[in-house]
Coordinates of C-alpha atoms and ligand atoms in Angstrom, one line a residue:
M1 CA 152.7 116.4 161.9
F2 CA 154.0 116.1 158.4
V3 CA 152.0 115.5 155.2
K4 CA 153.3 114.0 152.0
Q5 CA 151.7 113.7 148.6
G6 CA 152.0 110.6 146.5
I7 CA 150.0 108.7 144.0
A8 CA 146.6 107.3 145.1
V9 CA 146.4 103.7 143.9
S10 CA 143.7 102.1 146.1
P11 CA 140.9 104.1 147.6
G12 CA 139.8 104.4 151.2
V13 CA 141.3 106.0 154.3
A14 CA 142.9 104.4 157.4
I15 CA 144.4 105.6 160.7
G16 CA 146.8 103.5 162.8
P17 CA 150.2 102.8 164.1
A18 CA 153.0 102.6 161.5
I19 CA 155.3 99.7 160.9
L20 CA 158.4 100.7 158.9
I21 CA 160.1 98.6 156.3
G22 CA 163.1 100.5 155.1
K23 CA 165.5 99.8 152.3
N24 CA 168.5 99.7 154.7
E25 CA 170.5 96.6 154.0
L26 CA 170.9 94.2 156.8
Q27 CA 174.4 94.5 158.4
I28 CA 176.3 91.4 157.6
P29 CA 179.2 90.5 159.8
H30 CA 182.2 90.0 157.5
R31 CA 183.7 87.1 159.4
Y32 CA 185.4 83.8 158.6
L33 CA 184.8 80.8 160.7
T34 CA 187.4 79.9 163.3
G35 CA 187.6 76.7 165.2
D36 CA 185.5 73.6 164.8
V37 CA 182.2 75.2 164.0
V38 CA 181.5 74.3 160.4
D39 CA 178.9 71.6 161.2
F40 CA 177.2 73.9 163.7
E41 CA 177.1 76.8 161.1
I42 CA 175.7 74.4 158.4
S43 CA 173.0 73.3 160.8
R44 CA 172.3 77.0 161.4
L45 CA 171.9 77.5 157.6
H46 CA 169.5 74.6 157.4
G47 CA 167.5 75.9 160.4
A48 CA 167.1 79.2 158.6
L49 CA 166.1 77.5 155.4
Q50 CA 163.5 75.5 157.3
H51 CA 162.1 78.6 158.8
V52 CA 162.0 80.4 155.5
C53 CA 160.1 77.5 153.9
E54 CA 157.5 77.4 156.7
E55 CA 157.1 81.2 156.5
I56 CA 156.5 81.0 152.7
E57 CA 154.0 78.1 153.1
E58 CA 152.2 80.1 155.7
Q59 CA 152.0 83.2 153.3
E60 CA 151.0 81.0 150.4
K61 CA 148.1 79.6 152.5
L62 CA 147.0 83.1 153.6
A63 CA 147.1 84.5 150.1
T64 CA 145.2 81.6 148.7
E65 CA 142.5 82.0 151.3
Q66 CA 142.2 85.8 150.8
L67 CA 142.6 86.0 147.1
G68 CA 142.6 82.6 145.5
A69 CA 145.0 80.2 144.1
Q70 CA 146.4 82.4 141.4
Y71 CA 148.4 84.3 144.0
A72 CA 150.0 81.1 145.2
A73 CA 152.2 81.0 142.1
I74 CA 154.4 83.8 143.6
F75 CA 155.1 81.7 146.7
G76 CA 155.5 78.5 144.7
A77 CA 158.5 80.0 142.9
H78 CA 160.0 81.2 146.2
L79 CA 159.6 77.7 147.7
M80 CA 161.3 76.1 144.8
L81 CA 164.3 78.4 145.2
A82 CA 164.5 77.8 149.0
R83 CA 164.6 74.1 148.3
D84 CA 167.0 74.2 145.3
R85 CA 169.6 71.5 146.1
K86 CA 172.3 73.0 143.8
L87 CA 171.9 76.4 145.4
I88 CA 172.1 75.0 148.9
Q89 CA 175.1 72.9 148.0
E90 CA 176.9 75.9 146.6
I91 CA 176.3 77.8 149.9
E92 CA 177.4 74.8 151.9
E93 CA 180.6 74.6 149.9
L94 CA 181.6 78.1 150.7
I95 CA 181.1 77.4 154.4
R96 CA 183.0 74.2 154.4
K97 CA 185.8 74.9 152.0
R98 CA 186.3 78.6 152.3
R99 CA 185.1 78.8 155.9
F100 CA 182.7 81.7 155.2
A101 CA 180.1 82.5 157.7
P102 CA 176.6 81.4 156.5
E103 CA 175.4 85.0 156.2
Q104 CA 178.3 85.8 153.9
A105 CA 178.0 82.6 151.9
V106 CA 174.2 83.1 151.4
Q107 CA 174.8 86.7 150.2
M108 CA 177.6 85.8 147.8
V109 CA 175.8 82.9 146.1
L110 CA 172.4 84.5 145.8
R111 CA 173.8 87.8 144.6
K112 CA 176.0 86.1 142.0
R113 CA 173.0 84.2 140.7
A114 CA 170.8 87.3 140.7
S115 CA 173.4 89.3 138.7
Q116 CA 173.8 86.4 136.3
L117 CA 170.1 86.5 135.6
R118 CA 170.0 90.2 135.2
S119 CA 172.9 90.2 132.7
L120 CA 171.0 87.6 130.6
T121 CA 168.6 90.3 129.6
N122 CA 170.4 93.5 130.3
A123 CA 166.9 95.0 130.8
Y124 CA 164.4 95.5 133.6
I125 CA 164.9 93.7 136.9
S126 CA 164.1 90.2 136.1
E127 CA 161.4 88.5 138.1
R128 CA 163.7 85.6 139.0
S129 CA 166.4 88.0 140.3
L130 CA 163.7 89.6 142.4
D131 CA 162.8 86.2 143.8
L132 CA 166.5 85.7 144.7
E133 CA 166.6 89.0 146.5
D134 CA 163.5 88.1 148.4
L135 CA 165.0 84.8 149.5
E136 CA 168.2 86.5 150.5
K137 CA 166.3 89.0 152.7
R138 CA 164.3 86.2 154.3
L139 CA 167.4 84.0 155.0
M140 CA 169.3 86.9 156.4
R141 CA 166.5 87.8 158.8
H142 CA 166.6 84.3 160.3
L143 CA 170.4 84.0 160.3
L144 CA 171.0 87.3 161.9
G145 CA 168.1 86.8 164.3
E146 CA 167.0 90.3 163.5
P147 CA 163.7 90.9 165.3
H148 CA 161.4 90.9 162.4
Q149 CA 157.9 92.0 162.4
E150 CA 156.4 89.1 160.3
L151 CA 153.7 90.9 158.5
S152 CA 151.5 87.9 157.8
N153 CA 151.6 87.0 161.5
L154 CA 150.7 90.4 162.7
K155 CA 147.8 90.2 165.2
S156 CA 147.0 93.9 165.7
E157 CA 146.0 96.6 163.3
A158 CA 148.8 98.5 161.6
I159 CA 149.8 100.6 158.6
I160 CA 152.9 99.7 156.6
L161 CA 155.3 102.4 155.5
A162 CA 157.9 100.9 153.2
H163 CA 160.5 101.8 150.7
N164 CA 158.9 99.3 148.4
L165 CA 156.7 96.2 148.7
T166 CA 157.3 93.4 146.3
P167 CA 154.2 91.8 144.8
S168 CA 154.8 88.7 147.0
E169 CA 154.9 90.9 150.2
T170 CA 151.7 92.6 149.1
A171 CA 149.9 89.4 148.3
A172 CA 150.9 88.1 151.7
L173 CA 149.4 91.0 153.7
D174 CA 146.6 89.9 156.0
K175 CA 143.9 92.5 155.4
K176 CA 142.3 91.8 158.8
F177 CA 145.3 93.6 160.4
I178 CA 147.1 95.6 157.7
K179 CA 144.8 98.6 157.2
A180 CA 146.8 100.4 154.5
F181 CA 150.2 100.9 153.0
A182 CA 152.3 103.6 151.6
T183 CA 155.6 103.3 149.7
E184 CA 158.4 105.6 148.6
V185 CA 158.6 104.2 145.1
G186 CA 156.1 102.7 142.7
G187 CA 153.6 103.9 140.1
P188 CA 149.9 103.5 139.7
T189 CA 150.0 100.4 137.5
S190 CA 152.7 98.4 139.1
H191 CA 151.7 94.8 140.1
T192 CA 151.9 96.0 143.7
A193 CA 149.3 98.8 143.1
I194 CA 147.0 96.5 141.3
L195 CA 147.2 93.9 144.1
A196 CA 146.4 96.6 146.6
G197 CA 143.2 97.2 144.6
A198 CA 142.4 93.5 144.5
L199 CA 142.9 93.3 148.3
E200 CA 140.9 96.4 148.8
I201 CA 143.5 98.0 151.1
P202 CA 143.9 101.8 150.8
A203 CA 147.4 102.5 149.3
V204 CA 149.5 105.4 148.3
V205 CA 152.8 104.9 146.3
G206 CA 155.5 107.1 144.7
L207 CA 155.9 109.3 147.8
G208 CA 159.6 109.9 147.4
H209 CA 162.0 109.6 150.3
F210 CA 160.4 110.1 153.7
L211 CA 161.2 107.0 155.8
S212 CA 164.5 108.5 157.0
E213 CA 162.6 111.4 158.6
L214 CA 160.7 109.0 160.8
G215 CA 161.6 107.3 164.1
G216 CA 161.5 103.6 164.5
G217 CA 157.8 103.0 163.7
G218 CA 154.8 103.2 166.0
E219 CA 153.9 106.7 165.0
T220 CA 150.3 107.4 164.2
V221 CA 149.7 107.7 160.5
I222 CA 146.8 108.4 158.2
I223 CA 146.7 107.0 154.7
D224 CA 144.3 108.7 152.3
G225 CA 144.1 106.4 149.4
N226 CA 141.5 108.7 147.7
E227 CA 143.7 111.7 147.5
G228 CA 147.2 110.1 147.6
L229 CA 148.1 111.7 150.9
I230 CA 149.9 110.5 154.0
Y231 CA 150.0 112.2 157.4
V232 CA 152.6 111.3 160.0
D233 CA 151.9 112.2 163.6
P234 CA 148.7 114.1 162.6
D235 CA 147.2 116.6 165.0
E236 CA 143.9 116.1 166.8
A237 CA 141.9 118.1 164.3
T238 CA 143.3 116.1 161.3
I239 CA 142.6 112.8 163.1
G240 CA 139.1 114.0 163.9
R241 CA 138.5 115.0 160.2
Y242 CA 139.7 111.6 159.0
R243 CA 137.8 109.6 161.6
A244 CA 134.7 111.4 160.2
I245 CA 135.7 110.5 156.7
E246 CA 136.3 106.9 157.8
Q247 CA 132.9 106.7 159.5
E248 CA 131.2 108.4 156.6
A249 CA 132.7 105.8 154.2
K250 CA 131.5 103.0 156.4
S251 CA 128.0 104.2 156.7
R252 CA 128.0 105.0 153.0
A253 CA 129.1 101.5 152.1
S254 CA 126.3 99.9 154.2
L255 CA 123.8 102.4 152.8
L256 CA 124.9 101.6 149.3
I257 CA 124.4 97.9 150.0
S258 CA 121.1 98.4 151.7
R259 CA 119.8 100.8 149.0
Q260 CA 120.6 98.7 146.0
S261 CA 119.6 95.3 145.1
V262 CA 122.4 93.9 143.0
D263 CA 119.7 92.6 140.6
D264 CA 118.4 96.1 140.0
I265 CA 118.8 97.4 136.5
C266 CA 121.1 100.4 136.5
T267 CA 119.5 103.5 135.1
T268 CA 119.8 107.2 135.5
A269 CA 117.2 109.2 137.5
D270 CA 115.4 109.8 134.2
G271 CA 115.5 106.1 133.1
A272 CA 118.4 106.0 130.7
R273 CA 120.1 102.6 130.8
I274 CA 123.8 102.5 131.8
I275 CA 125.7 99.3 132.1
V276 CA 128.3 98.9 134.9
L277 CA 130.8 96.1 134.5
G278 CA 133.8 95.0 136.5
N279 CA 137.6 94.9 135.8
I280 CA 139.4 91.8 137.1
E281 CA 142.9 90.5 137.2
F282 CA 142.2 87.1 138.7
P283 CA 139.4 84.7 138.1
E284 CA 138.3 84.8 141.8
E285 CA 137.5 88.4 141.5
A286 CA 134.5 87.6 139.2
E287 CA 132.5 86.8 142.3
H288 CA 133.5 90.1 143.9
C289 CA 132.1 91.9 140.9
Q290 CA 128.9 89.9 140.8
E291 CA 128.2 90.4 144.5
R292 CA 128.2 94.1 143.9
G293 CA 125.9 94.1 141.0
A294 CA 128.3 94.3 138.0
E295 CA 126.5 93.1 134.9
G296 CA 129.5 91.3 133.6
V297 CA 133.3 91.7 133.3
G298 CA 134.3 94.5 131.0
L299 CA 138.0 93.8 131.3
Y300 CA 139.8 90.6 132.3
R301 CA 143.5 91.4 132.4
T302 CA 144.7 87.9 131.6
E303 CA 148.4 88.7 131.8
F304 CA 148.1 88.4 135.5
L305 CA 148.0 84.6 135.0
Y306 CA 151.7 85.1 134.6
L307 CA 152.3 86.9 137.9
G308 CA 155.2 85.1 139.6
H309 CA 154.8 82.1 137.3
Q310 CA 158.0 80.7 136.0
K311 CA 156.7 78.7 133.1
E312 CA 154.5 79.6 130.1
R313 CA 150.9 78.9 130.9
T314 CA 149.4 75.8 129.3
E315 CA 146.2 76.0 127.2
D316 CA 144.4 74.1 130.0
E317 CA 145.5 76.6 132.6
H318 CA 144.1 79.5 130.5
F319 CA 141.0 77.5 129.8
Q320 CA 140.2 76.7 133.5
A321 CA 140.6 80.4 134.4
Y322 CA 138.3 81.6 131.6
K323 CA 135.8 78.9 132.2
H324 CA 135.5 79.9 135.9
V325 CA 134.7 83.5 135.0
A326 CA 132.4 82.7 132.1
R327 CA 130.4 80.3 134.3
T328 CA 130.2 82.8 137.1
F329 CA 128.5 85.3 134.8
G330 CA 126.4 82.9 132.7
D331 CA 124.7 84.9 130.0
S332 CA 126.3 88.2 131.0
P333 CA 129.3 89.3 129.0
V334 CA 132.9 88.5 130.0
V335 CA 135.5 90.5 128.0
I336 CA 138.7 88.6 127.9
R337 CA 141.6 90.7 126.9
T338 CA 144.5 88.9 125.3
L339 CA 147.9 89.1 127.0
D340 CA 149.1 92.7 127.6
L341 CA 152.6 91.7 128.5
G342 CA 155.6 94.0 128.3
A343 CA 156.4 97.4 129.9
D344 CA 156.1 96.6 133.6
K345 CA 154.6 93.2 133.1
I346 CA 157.3 90.8 131.8
P347 CA 157.3 87.2 132.9
G348 CA 160.7 85.7 133.7
T349 CA 160.3 83.1 131.0
M350 CA 159.9 85.6 128.2
K351 CA 162.8 88.0 128.4
E352 CA 164.1 87.1 125.0
Y353 CA 161.1 88.8 123.4
F354 CA 161.8 92.1 125.0
S355 CA 164.5 94.6 124.0
D356 CA 166.4 96.5 126.5
F357 CA 165.5 100.0 125.4
A358 CA 164.9 102.5 128.1
N359 CA 161.4 103.2 127.1
P360 CA 159.4 100.0 127.6
E361 CA 156.0 101.7 127.4
L362 CA 156.9 102.5 123.8
G363 CA 158.6 99.2 123.2
L364 CA 157.5 95.7 122.4
R365 CA 154.3 95.4 124.4
S366 CA 150.9 93.9 124.4
I367 CA 149.4 92.7 121.1
R368 CA 152.8 93.3 119.5
V369 CA 154.2 90.6 121.8
S370 CA 151.4 88.2 120.9
L371 CA 151.9 88.7 117.2
A372 CA 155.6 88.2 117.6
N373 CA 155.1 85.0 119.5
K374 CA 152.4 83.1 117.7
K375 CA 152.7 80.0 119.8
L376 CA 151.9 82.0 123.0
F377 CA 149.1 83.8 121.2
K378 CA 147.5 80.7 119.7
T379 CA 147.6 78.9 123.1
Q380 CA 145.6 81.7 124.6
L381 CA 143.2 82.0 121.7
R382 CA 142.4 78.3 121.7
A383 CA 141.6 78.4 125.3
V384 CA 139.3 81.5 124.8
M385 CA 137.4 79.9 121.9
R386 CA 137.0 76.7 123.9
A387 CA 135.8 78.5 127.1
A388 CA 133.4 80.5 125.0
V389 CA 130.9 77.6 125.1
E390 CA 130.8 78.0 128.9
G391 CA 129.2 81.5 128.8
N392 CA 129.1 84.8 127.0
I393 CA 132.8 85.5 126.2
W394 CA 133.9 88.5 124.1
L395 CA 137.5 88.6 122.9
M396 CA 139.5 91.8 123.0
F397 CA 142.9 92.8 121.7
P398 CA 144.9 95.4 123.7
L399 CA 147.0 98.3 122.4
V400 CA 146.0 98.0 118.8
S401 CA 147.7 100.9 116.9
S402 CA 147.0 100.1 113.2
L403 CA 144.4 98.4 111.0
L404 CA 147.0 95.9 109.8
E405 CA 147.8 94.8 113.3
L406 CA 144.1 94.3 114.0
R407 CA 143.6 92.2 110.8
Q408 CA 146.6 90.1 111.7
A409 CA 145.2 89.4 115.1
K410 CA 141.8 88.5 113.7
M411 CA 143.5 86.2 111.2
M412 CA 145.1 84.4 114.1
V413 CA 141.6 83.8 115.5
Q414 CA 140.5 82.3 112.2
D415 CA 143.6 80.0 112.1
V416 CA 142.9 78.8 115.6
C417 CA 139.2 78.1 114.8
E418 CA 140.3 76.0 111.8
D419 CA 142.8 74.1 113.9
L420 CA 140.2 73.4 116.5
E421 CA 137.7 72.3 113.9
E422 CA 140.2 69.9 112.3
E423 CA 141.0 68.5 115.7
N424 CA 137.3 68.0 116.5
I425 CA 137.6 70.1 119.6
Y426 CA 134.4 71.7 121.0
F427 CA 134.5 75.5 120.8
R428 CA 132.4 78.5 119.8
R429 CA 133.4 80.3 116.6
K430 CA 131.0 83.3 116.7
I431 CA 132.0 85.5 119.5
P432 CA 132.2 89.3 119.5
I433 CA 135.7 90.5 118.7
G434 CA 136.7 93.9 119.8
M435 CA 139.7 96.1 120.6
M436 CA 141.0 98.5 123.2
V437 CA 141.2 102.0 122.1
E438 CA 144.2 103.2 124.1
V439 CA 146.7 104.5 121.6
P440 CA 145.9 107.9 120.0
S441 CA 146.2 106.5 116.5
A442 CA 143.3 104.1 117.2
A443 CA 141.1 106.9 118.6
I444 CA 141.9 109.1 115.6
L445 CA 141.1 106.3 113.2
A446 CA 138.2 105.0 115.2
D447 CA 135.8 105.4 112.3
E448 CA 137.9 102.9 110.2
F449 CA 138.4 100.5 113.1
A450 CA 134.7 100.5 113.9
R451 CA 134.0 98.8 110.6
E452 CA 136.1 95.9 111.5
V453 CA 135.3 95.2 115.2
D454 CA 132.2 94.3 117.2
F455 CA 133.0 96.6 120.1
F456 CA 135.4 99.2 121.5
S457 CA 136.8 99.5 125.0
I458 CA 138.6 102.8 125.8
G459 CA 141.6 102.2 127.9
T460 CA 142.1 105.7 129.4
N461 CA 145.1 104.6 131.5
D462 CA 147.2 104.2 128.4
L463 CA 145.4 106.7 126.2
I464 CA 146.3 109.4 128.7
Q465 CA 150.0 108.4 128.9
Y466 CA 150.4 108.2 125.2
T467 CA 148.5 111.4 124.4
L468 CA 150.1 113.5 127.1
A469 CA 153.6 111.8 126.9
A470 CA 153.6 111.1 130.6
D471 CA 154.6 107.6 131.7
R472 CA 151.8 106.2 133.8
S473 CA 154.2 104.5 136.2
D474 CA 156.6 107.4 136.8
P475 CA 155.9 109.5 139.8
A476 CA 158.2 112.3 138.4
V477 CA 155.7 113.0 135.6
A478 CA 152.5 112.3 137.6
R479 CA 151.4 115.9 137.4
Y480 CA 151.4 115.8 133.6
Y481 CA 149.3 112.6 133.6
N482 CA 145.7 113.9 133.9
A483 CA 142.4 112.3 132.9
A484 CA 140.8 115.8 132.9
D485 CA 142.9 117.1 130.0
P486 CA 140.7 118.5 127.2
A487 CA 142.6 116.4 124.7
I488 CA 141.4 113.2 126.4
L489 CA 137.8 114.3 126.4
R490 CA 138.1 115.1 122.7
L491 CA 139.5 111.7 121.9
I492 CA 136.9 109.9 123.9
E493 CA 134.1 111.7 122.1
M494 CA 135.6 110.8 118.7
V495 CA 135.6 107.1 119.7
V496 CA 132.0 107.3 121.0
K497 CA 130.8 109.0 117.9
A498 CA 132.4 106.3 115.7
G499 CA 130.9 103.6 117.8
D500 CA 127.5 105.1 117.6
E501 CA 127.7 105.6 113.9
H502 CA 128.7 102.0 113.3
K503 CA 126.3 100.7 116.0
I504 CA 128.9 99.0 118.1
P505 CA 129.1 99.2 121.9
V506 CA 131.7 101.5 123.4
T507 CA 132.9 100.8 127.0
V508 CA 135.4 102.8 129.1
C509 CA 137.5 100.5 131.2
G510 CA 140.4 102.7 132.4
Q511 CA 140.7 103.9 136.0
M512 CA 139.0 107.1 135.0
C513 CA 135.5 105.7 135.2
S514 CA 136.1 104.3 138.7
D515 CA 136.5 107.9 139.8
P516 CA 133.1 109.4 140.5
K517 CA 134.0 112.9 139.4
F518 CA 134.5 111.7 135.8
V519 CA 131.4 109.6 135.5
P520 CA 128.9 112.3 134.7
L521 CA 131.4 113.7 132.2
L522 CA 131.8 110.4 130.5
M523 CA 128.0 109.8 130.4
G524 CA 127.5 113.3 129.0
A525 CA 130.1 112.5 126.3
G526 CA 127.8 109.5 125.3
V527 CA 129.5 106.6 127.2
R528 CA 126.8 104.1 128.2
R529 CA 129.1 101.3 129.5
L530 CA 131.6 101.6 132.3
S531 CA 133.9 98.9 133.5
V532 CA 135.2 99.7 137.0
T533 CA 137.2 98.2 139.7
P534 CA 135.2 95.8 141.9
P535 CA 135.1 98.1 145.0
A536 CA 133.8 100.9 142.9
V537 CA 130.8 99.1 141.4
L538 CA 128.2 99.9 144.1
E539 CA 129.3 103.6 144.3
I540 CA 129.2 104.1 140.5
R541 CA 125.8 102.4 140.2
D542 CA 124.5 104.6 143.0
L543 CA 125.9 107.8 141.4
I544 CA 124.3 106.9 138.0
G545 CA 120.9 106.7 139.7
R546 CA 121.3 110.3 141.0
V547 CA 121.8 112.1 137.8
T548 CA 119.7 112.8 134.7
M549 CA 120.8 112.7 131.1
T550 CA 120.1 116.4 130.7
Q551 CA 122.3 117.1 133.7
V552 CA 125.3 115.0 132.5
R553 CA 125.0 116.4 128.9
E554 CA 125.1 119.9 130.4
I555 CA 128.2 119.0 132.4
A556 CA 130.0 117.6 129.3
S557 CA 129.0 120.7 127.2
R558 CA 130.4 123.0 129.9
A559 CA 133.6 121.0 130.3
R560 CA 134.1 121.0 126.5
L561 CA 134.5 124.7 126.6
M562 CA 137.3 124.7 129.1
E563 CA 140.9 124.9 128.2
S564 CA 142.8 123.3 130.9
A565 CA 142.8 120.1 132.9
R566 CA 142.9 122.1 136.1
D567 CA 139.7 124.0 135.2
I568 CA 137.9 120.9 134.1
E569 CA 138.9 119.0 137.2
A570 CA 137.8 121.8 139.6
Y571 CA 134.5 122.1 137.7
L572 CA 133.8 118.3 137.9
R573 CA 134.6 118.3 141.6
G574 CA 132.1 121.1 142.1
E575 CA 129.4 119.3 140.1
L576 CA 130.0 116.1 142.0
R577 CA 129.5 118.0 145.3
K578 CA 126.2 119.3 143.9
I579 CA 125.1 115.8 142.9
Y580 CA 125.7 114.5 146.5
Q581 CA 124.3 117.7 148.1
D582 CA 120.9 116.3 148.7
A583 CA 122.1 112.8 149.4
D584 CA 121.0 111.3 152.6
Y585 CA 124.7 110.6 153.5
Ligands
PEP1 C1 144.0 101.1 130.1 O1 145.1 101.3 129.6 O2 143.2 102.0 130.4 C2 143.6 99.7 130.5 C3 142.4 99.5 131.1 O3 144.5 98.7 130.4 P1 145.7 98.5 131.4 O4 145.5 99.4 132.6 O5 145.7 97.1 131.8 O6 146.9 98.9 130.6
MG2 MG1 146.1 99.6 128.7

């Protein structure tokens, strides 16, 4: 047995046989065509293209069924490439005129194009070049006739161990059969990690090299998406322990469902009202939140509208997405966060806005991108203001770091309202406007900001990385990135205090509040609104019902006196154990 620690990105545990997807390049025969075989080789190329298109269409269908149409965009882009006449002609020419084998011609043309795209930006791997790499892999598989385990066609349960999974590969996973996945690379907030959460498949990323230590697949593996662990060839005792955890999680899930009515008001054991909302990336997830009793959407990450999308989104595309979520929740709030593009979320169409500095988390990102690209920002704001008549929409700006920035963003909203009025377009002017507190400067100046917004939402994912100088996507500094750090608690308390004094609601929407051990601490620090991932809604509601305000205040007071993240974390784990001690599961 060997055990490896990575980064937990999607909770749950799974046990099953492994399928390996390594990074080893396919072996391409370097051969030129001899004899009268050109027509035959070209028909082989077309056969492979045909298979690839059918495969992509299949995956597109599956992803649409499982997760909704937003995901289909990834595959639409791949299909366009696989049918690109010019691209195919270029490959054909190499086969006809230079007598290259199709494998070599495909590789040359696609790699040349991918490198041209990359050099346009000189920056992060462009989405289009990734699409080309994806197409190359698919075509090679068919041309070389490599026995390929088609993941979306898998008909028995398995666990994927991969060097990396692209967002398109992740979106195409059939969750009936793929029980979990683990990758050598990746960070907690990559698209792939967020998709795993949306699919509700346990996942661990950032494990470092380990695939070369394995055989050819088929080994029994355990993925522990709660603790970020993987076990390969586990012994009987470990399997037994995890079977028990799996069973416990199953009975706990059904108990949670049977115990709670999703219409129940969420309160602590002593009657204090706590509001649990859901975080979503795609409109279709609104229903997942509602089914579990979320009282609204506390964070809608609208930049995911751009996932795999090759063109800028139109006002109507924004509008339709927001309308769907607003209507799903009726009078309950839906917090629409304006685009948080940049860092690891850069659409292929927008490279020119991003510089190629090595530190994208500190570069042009989020509200800064929207303010630098007024057309993009106004398109989105118009759609939000129009969709606001369909429900209870709140508008939120991400990554605000100065008052001036906030004022500029608010002025853009004013401009948009005036435009809509002049154009006689139906919209709602008076909606709550708030901001994420996720940069230390915003937390430090929370008192000033609170005078100018209607609500705060604390983004602990970014607040932690900027406060502790540890990139949230970099496994190399994962041990420095810790929500239990006393500095984080101090900042959260400053924001809550400012919110209370100015009587504006304060929500926490970072991953921290989907983790049960932090919930009593946050409540004890005065947080009354938690926005969590859809799978965590039931569990967090249940946990809230088990504690009293006196108890959570005591927990926060004790934690406040501790000096290190390690002590705080150990203490919170202990307290959580006590809370569940008398539980009937
Ligand atoms: C956060 O930073 O905590 C947050 C919720 O935003 P995101 O994870 O989308 O950056
Ligand atoms: Mg953030």
